[in-house]
Short mmCIF file of C-alpha atoms and ligand atoms in Angstrom, two decimals:
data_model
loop_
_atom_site.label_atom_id
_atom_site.label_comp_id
_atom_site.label_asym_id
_atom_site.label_seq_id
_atom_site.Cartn_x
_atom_site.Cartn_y
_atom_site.Cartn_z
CA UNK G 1 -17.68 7.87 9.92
CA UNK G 2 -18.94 11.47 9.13
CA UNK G 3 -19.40 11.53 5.22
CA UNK G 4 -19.08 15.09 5.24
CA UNK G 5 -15.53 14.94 6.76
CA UNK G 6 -14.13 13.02 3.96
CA UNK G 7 -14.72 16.03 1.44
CA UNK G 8 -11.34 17.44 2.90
CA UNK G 9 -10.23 15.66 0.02
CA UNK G 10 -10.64 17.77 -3.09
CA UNK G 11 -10.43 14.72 -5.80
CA UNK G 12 -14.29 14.19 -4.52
CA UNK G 13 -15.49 17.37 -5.36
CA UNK G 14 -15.88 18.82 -8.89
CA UNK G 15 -17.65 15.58 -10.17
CA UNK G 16 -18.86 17.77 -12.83
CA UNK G 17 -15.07 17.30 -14.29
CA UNK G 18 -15.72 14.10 -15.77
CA UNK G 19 -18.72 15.30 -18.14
CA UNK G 20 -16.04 18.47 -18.91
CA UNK G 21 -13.32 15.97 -20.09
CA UNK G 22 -15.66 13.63 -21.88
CA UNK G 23 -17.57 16.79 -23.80
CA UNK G 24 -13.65 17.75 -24.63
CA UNK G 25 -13.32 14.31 -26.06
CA UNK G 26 -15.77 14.60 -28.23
CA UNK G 27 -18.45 12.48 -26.50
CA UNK G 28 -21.71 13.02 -25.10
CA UNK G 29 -22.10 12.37 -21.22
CA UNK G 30 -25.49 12.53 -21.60
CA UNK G 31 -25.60 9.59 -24.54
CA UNK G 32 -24.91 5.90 -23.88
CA UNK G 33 -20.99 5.26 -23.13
CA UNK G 34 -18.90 2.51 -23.46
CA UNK G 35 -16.14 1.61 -20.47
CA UNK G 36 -13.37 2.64 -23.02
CA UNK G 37 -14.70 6.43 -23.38
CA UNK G 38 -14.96 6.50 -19.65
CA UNK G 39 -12.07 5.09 -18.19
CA UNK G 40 -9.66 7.65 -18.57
CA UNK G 41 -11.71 9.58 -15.75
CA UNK G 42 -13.46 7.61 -13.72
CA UNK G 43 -10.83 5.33 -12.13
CA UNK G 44 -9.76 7.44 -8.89
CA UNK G 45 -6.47 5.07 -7.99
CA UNK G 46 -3.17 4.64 -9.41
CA UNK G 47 -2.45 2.84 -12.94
CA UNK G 48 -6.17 2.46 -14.04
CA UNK G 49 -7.61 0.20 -15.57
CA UNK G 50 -4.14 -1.96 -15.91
CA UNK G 51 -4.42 -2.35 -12.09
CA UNK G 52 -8.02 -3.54 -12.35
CA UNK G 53 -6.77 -6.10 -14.77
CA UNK G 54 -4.36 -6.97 -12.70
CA UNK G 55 -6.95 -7.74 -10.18
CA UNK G 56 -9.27 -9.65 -12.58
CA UNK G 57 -6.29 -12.41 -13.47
CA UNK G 58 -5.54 -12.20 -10.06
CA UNK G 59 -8.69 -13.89 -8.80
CA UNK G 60 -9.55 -15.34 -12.04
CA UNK G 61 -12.90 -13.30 -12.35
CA UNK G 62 -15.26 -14.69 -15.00
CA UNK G 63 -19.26 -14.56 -15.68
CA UNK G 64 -21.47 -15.56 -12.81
CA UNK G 65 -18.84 -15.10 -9.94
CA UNK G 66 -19.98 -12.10 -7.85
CA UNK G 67 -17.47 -9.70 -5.93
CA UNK G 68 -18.17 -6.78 -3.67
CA UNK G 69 -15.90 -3.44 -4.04
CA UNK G 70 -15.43 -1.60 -0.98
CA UNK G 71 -15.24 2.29 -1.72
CA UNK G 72 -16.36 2.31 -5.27
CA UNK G 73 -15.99 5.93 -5.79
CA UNK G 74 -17.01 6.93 -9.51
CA UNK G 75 -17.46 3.33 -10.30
CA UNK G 76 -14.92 3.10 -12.69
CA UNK G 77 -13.26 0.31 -11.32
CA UNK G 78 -16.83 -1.80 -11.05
CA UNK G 79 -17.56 -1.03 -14.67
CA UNK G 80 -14.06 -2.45 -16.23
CA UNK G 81 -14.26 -5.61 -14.16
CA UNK G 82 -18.15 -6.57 -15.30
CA UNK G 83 -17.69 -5.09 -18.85
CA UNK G 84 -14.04 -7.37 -19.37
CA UNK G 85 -14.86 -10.43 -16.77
CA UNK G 86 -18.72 -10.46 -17.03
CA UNK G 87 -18.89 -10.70 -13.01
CA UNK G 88 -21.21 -9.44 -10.90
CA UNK G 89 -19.98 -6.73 -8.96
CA UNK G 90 -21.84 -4.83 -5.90
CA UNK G 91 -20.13 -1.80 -5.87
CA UNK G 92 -20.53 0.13 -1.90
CA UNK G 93 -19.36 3.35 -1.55
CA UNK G 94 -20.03 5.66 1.40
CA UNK G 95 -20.62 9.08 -0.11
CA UNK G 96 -24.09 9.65 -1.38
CA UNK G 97 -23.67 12.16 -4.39
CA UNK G 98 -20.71 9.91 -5.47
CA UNK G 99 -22.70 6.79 -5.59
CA UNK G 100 -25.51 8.15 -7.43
CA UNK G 101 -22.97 9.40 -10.52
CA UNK G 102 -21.53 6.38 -10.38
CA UNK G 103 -25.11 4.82 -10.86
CA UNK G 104 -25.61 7.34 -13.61
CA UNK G 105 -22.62 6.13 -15.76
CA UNK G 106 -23.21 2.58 -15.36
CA UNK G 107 -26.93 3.08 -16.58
CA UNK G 108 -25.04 5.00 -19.68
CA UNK G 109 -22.99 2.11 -19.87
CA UNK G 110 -25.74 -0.67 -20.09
CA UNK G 111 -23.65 -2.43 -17.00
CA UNK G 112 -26.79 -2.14 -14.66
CA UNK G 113 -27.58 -5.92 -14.97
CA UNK G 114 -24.34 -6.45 -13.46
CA UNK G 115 -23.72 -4.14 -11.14
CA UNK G 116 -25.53 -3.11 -7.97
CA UNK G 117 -24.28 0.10 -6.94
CA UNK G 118 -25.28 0.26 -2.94
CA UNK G 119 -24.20 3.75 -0.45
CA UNK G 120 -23.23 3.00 2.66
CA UNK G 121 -20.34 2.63 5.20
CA UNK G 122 -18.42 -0.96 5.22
CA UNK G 123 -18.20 -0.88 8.76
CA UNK G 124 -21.76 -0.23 9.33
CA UNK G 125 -22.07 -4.36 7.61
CA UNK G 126 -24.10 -3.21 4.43
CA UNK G 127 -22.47 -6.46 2.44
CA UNK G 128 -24.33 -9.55 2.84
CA UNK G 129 -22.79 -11.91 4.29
CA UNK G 130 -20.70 -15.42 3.12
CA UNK G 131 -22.51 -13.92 -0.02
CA UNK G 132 -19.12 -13.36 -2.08
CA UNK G 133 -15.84 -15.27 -3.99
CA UNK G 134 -14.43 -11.78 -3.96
CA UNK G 135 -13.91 -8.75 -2.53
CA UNK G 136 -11.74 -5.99 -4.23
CA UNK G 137 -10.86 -1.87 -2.75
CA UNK G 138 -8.97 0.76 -4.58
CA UNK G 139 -7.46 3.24 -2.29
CA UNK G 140 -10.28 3.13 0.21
CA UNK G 141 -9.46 0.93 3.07
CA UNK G 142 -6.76 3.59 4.49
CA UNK G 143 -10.05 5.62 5.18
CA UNK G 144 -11.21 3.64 7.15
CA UNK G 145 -10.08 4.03 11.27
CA UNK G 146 -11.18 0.67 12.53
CA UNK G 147 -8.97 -1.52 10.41
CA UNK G 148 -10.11 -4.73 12.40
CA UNK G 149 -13.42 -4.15 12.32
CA UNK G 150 -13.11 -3.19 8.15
CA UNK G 151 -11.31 -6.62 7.65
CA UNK G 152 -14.06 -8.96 10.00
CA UNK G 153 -16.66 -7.35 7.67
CA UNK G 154 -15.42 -8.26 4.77
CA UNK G 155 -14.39 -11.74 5.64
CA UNK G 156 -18.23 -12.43 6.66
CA UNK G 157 -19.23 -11.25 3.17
CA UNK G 158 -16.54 -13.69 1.53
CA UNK G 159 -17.61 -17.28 1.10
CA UNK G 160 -15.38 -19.63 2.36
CA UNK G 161 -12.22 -19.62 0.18
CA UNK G 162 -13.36 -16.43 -0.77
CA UNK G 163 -10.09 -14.04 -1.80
CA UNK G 164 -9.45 -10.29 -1.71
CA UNK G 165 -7.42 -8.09 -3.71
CA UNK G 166 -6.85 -4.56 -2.00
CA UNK G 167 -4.83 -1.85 -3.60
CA UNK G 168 -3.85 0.68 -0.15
CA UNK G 169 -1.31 2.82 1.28
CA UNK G 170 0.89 1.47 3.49
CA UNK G 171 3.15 2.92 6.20
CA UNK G 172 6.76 3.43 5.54
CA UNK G 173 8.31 5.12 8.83
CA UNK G 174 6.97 7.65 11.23
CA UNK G 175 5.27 10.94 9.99
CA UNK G 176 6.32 14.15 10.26
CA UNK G 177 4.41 16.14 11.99
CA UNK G 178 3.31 18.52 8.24
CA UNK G 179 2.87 14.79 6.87
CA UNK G 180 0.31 13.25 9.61
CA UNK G 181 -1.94 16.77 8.86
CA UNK G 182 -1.28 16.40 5.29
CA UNK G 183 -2.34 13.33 5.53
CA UNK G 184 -5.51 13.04 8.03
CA UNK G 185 -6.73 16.51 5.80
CA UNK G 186 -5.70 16.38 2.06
CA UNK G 187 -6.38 12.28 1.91
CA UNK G 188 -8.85 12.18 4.50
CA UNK G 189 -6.07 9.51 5.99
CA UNK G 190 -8.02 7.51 8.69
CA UNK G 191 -4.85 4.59 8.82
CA UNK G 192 -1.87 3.22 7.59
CA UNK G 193 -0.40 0.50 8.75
CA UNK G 194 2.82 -1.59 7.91
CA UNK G 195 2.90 -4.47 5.71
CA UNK G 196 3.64 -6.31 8.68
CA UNK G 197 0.86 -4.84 11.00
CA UNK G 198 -1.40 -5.23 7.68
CA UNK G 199 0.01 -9.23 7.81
CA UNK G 200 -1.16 -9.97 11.13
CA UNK G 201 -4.61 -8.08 10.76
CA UNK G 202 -5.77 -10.34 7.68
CA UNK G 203 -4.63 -13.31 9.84
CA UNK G 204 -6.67 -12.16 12.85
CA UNK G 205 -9.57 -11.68 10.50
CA UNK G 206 -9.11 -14.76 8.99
CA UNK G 207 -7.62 -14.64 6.07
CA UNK G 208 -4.51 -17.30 4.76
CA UNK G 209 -2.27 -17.64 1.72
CA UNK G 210 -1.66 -13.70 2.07
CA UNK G 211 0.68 -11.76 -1.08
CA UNK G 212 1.59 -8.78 -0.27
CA UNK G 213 3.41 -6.93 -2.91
CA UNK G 214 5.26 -3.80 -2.27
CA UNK G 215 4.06 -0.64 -4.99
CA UNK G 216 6.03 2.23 -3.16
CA UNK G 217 8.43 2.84 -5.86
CA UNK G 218 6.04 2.27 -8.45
CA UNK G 219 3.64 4.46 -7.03
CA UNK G 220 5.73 7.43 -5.87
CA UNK G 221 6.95 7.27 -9.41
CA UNK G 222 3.30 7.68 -10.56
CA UNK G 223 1.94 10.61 -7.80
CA UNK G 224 5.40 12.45 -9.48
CA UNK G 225 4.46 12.21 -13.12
CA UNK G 226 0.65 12.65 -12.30
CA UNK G 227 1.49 16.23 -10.87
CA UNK G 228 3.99 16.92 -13.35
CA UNK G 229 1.90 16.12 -16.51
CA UNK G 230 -1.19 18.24 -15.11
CA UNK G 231 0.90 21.26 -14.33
CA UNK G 232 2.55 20.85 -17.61
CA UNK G 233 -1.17 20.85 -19.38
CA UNK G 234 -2.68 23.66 -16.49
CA UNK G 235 -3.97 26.04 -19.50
CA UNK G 236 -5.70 22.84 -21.29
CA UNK G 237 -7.47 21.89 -17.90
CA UNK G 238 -7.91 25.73 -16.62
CA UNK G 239 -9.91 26.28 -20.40
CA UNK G 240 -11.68 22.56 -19.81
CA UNK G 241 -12.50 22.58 -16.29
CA UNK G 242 -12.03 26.00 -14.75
CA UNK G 243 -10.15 27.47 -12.50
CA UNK G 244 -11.77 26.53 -9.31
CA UNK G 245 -11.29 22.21 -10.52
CA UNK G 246 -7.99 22.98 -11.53
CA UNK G 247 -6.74 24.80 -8.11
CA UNK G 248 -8.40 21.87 -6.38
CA UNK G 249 -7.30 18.55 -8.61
CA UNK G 250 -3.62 20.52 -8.13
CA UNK G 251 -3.51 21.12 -4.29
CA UNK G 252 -4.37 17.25 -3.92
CA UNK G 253 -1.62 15.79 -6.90
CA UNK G 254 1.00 18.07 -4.83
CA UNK G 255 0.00 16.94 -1.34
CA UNK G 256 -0.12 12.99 -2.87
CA UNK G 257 3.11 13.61 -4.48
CA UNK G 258 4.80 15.14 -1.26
CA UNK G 259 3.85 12.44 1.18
CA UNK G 260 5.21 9.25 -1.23
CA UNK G 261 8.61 11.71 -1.86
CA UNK G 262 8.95 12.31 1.79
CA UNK G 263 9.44 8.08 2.33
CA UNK G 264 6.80 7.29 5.03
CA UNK G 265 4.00 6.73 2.90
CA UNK G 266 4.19 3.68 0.59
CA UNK G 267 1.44 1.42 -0.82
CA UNK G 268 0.69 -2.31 -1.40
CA UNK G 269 -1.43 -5.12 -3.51
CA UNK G 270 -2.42 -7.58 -1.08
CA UNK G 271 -4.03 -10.86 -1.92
CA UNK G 272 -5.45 -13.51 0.56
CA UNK G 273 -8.01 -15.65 0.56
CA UNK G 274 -10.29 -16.73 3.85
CA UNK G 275 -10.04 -19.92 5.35
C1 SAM W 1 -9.73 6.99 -3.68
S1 SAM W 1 -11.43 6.56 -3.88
C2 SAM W 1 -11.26 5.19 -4.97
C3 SAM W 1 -12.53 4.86 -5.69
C4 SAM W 1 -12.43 3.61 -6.56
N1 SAM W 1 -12.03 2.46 -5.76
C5 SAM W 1 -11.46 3.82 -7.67
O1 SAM W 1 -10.33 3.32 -7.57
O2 SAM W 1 -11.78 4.51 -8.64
C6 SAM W 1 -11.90 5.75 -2.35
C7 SAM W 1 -13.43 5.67 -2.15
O3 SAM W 1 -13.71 4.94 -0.95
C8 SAM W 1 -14.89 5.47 -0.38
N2 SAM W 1 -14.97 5.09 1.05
C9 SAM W 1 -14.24 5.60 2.06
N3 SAM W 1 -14.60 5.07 3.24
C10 SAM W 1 -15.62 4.19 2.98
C11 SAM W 1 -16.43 3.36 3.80
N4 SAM W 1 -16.26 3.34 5.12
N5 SAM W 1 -17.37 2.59 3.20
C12 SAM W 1 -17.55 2.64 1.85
N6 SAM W 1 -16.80 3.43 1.02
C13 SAM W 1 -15.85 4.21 1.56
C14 SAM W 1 -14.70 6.96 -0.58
O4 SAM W 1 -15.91 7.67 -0.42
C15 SAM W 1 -14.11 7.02 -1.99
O5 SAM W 1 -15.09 7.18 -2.97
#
């Protein structure tokens, strides 16, 4: 996958943003952090840190079990599930100057026993393999174009009996043709596929005892009050972040919001676990 293509996205530029909105809540981004001061900007999916815990009753995650996150992003994510569970978490993500702020705040956070933050591209088989009792993804799996390929990877990192929880979006109906641009541009969209198509991938891969929990509603209701609260707030962000963040953060809240309003775009929390 080019990295560089993935930038179309504008929530992974401006990384500078998060040291703006910590400064504005009165902490230091360049002192030690906790997880708490952090979290409010460094989770990049949809309900926060309540869908990581979500994730860690899910699969039960205590001290000493390891999991891998594919597309780790900021690292928020990684940083909530060792600071609550105590796991170990190798945290991959494919885009270089992400991965190294990501390191940065989990050095600030202490959390570098813990986690391993690693840059690379899933499908290039970074993860070691039979290696893990869990792998988790946050909104990173729909960039990825060779879906089969992404889901044999990760079921040679899992050990046997291994189990995945994967927040994605889903496919709802046929794009139009605005929404498949909007889509392969704005979100960097590589796939979608049906939670039925999504089904019978996991069970070509491997992978049994398969949840797959529909978030559509929940998540178009989210995208909506997402854009609405930041428009409602512009002149806080424009005299926080600037106007160049602000024009950027908005353009991709609107395009998220339009595709789950328009109906073909849903999303999904899918547990299995490999044979
Ligand atoms: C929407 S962000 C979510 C980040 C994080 N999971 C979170 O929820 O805060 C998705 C991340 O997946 C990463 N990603 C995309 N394709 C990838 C790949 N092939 N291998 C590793 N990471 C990838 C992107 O660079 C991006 O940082």
């Amino acid at each position: 996958m080019a990295e560089a293509g993935i930038k179309s996205m504008k929530l992974y530029s401006h990384l500078e943003r998060v040291s703006n909105e910590l400064i504005a809540a009165g902490s230091d981004p360049d002192g030690p952090l906790t997880v708490d001061e952090l979290s409010p900007f460094d989770n990049l999916h949809y309900h926060g840190t309540e869908a990581v815990a979500h994730a860690i009753q899910a699969l039960n995650l205590t001290a000493g079990v390891h999991v891998a996150e594919v597309g780790s992003g900021l690292g928020g994510p990684a940083r909530f599930l060792a600071d609550r569970s105590g796991c170990h978490v190798t945290a991959l993500e494919l885009q270089a100057d992400m991965n190294e702020f990501a390191e940065g705040l989990t050095r600030s956070c202490g959390l570098n026993d813990l986690i391993k933050h690693q840059c690379g591209d899933v499908l290039d088989g970074p993860l070691e393999s039979n290696a893990y009792d869990g792998v988790v993804s946050w909104l990173a799996c729909y960039h990825i174009p060779d879906q089969e390929l992404l889901y044999a990877r990760i079921a040679h990192a899992l050990k046997p009996g291994g189990r995945i929880y994967i927040e994605d979006l889903t496919s709802r109906g046929t794009f139009t043709d605005d929404e498949a641009e909007i889509f392969a541009t704005k979100l960097y969209g590589q796939a979608t596929q049906s939670p039925a198509a999504y089904r019978a991938t996991l069970e070509q891969a491997g992978f049994t005892d398969i949840a797959i929990d529909d978030l559509s509603t929940s998540w178009a209701d989210f995208t909506r009050t997402r854009l609405n609260a930041y428009r409602a707030d512009k002149d806080r962000h424009l005299r926080v972040q600037g106007e160049e963040t602000v024009a950027a953060i908005d353009e991709f809240y609107a395009a998220v919001d339009e595709l789950f309003q328009g109906g073909n775009l849903g999303g999904a929390r899918i547990v299995a676990r490999k044979a």
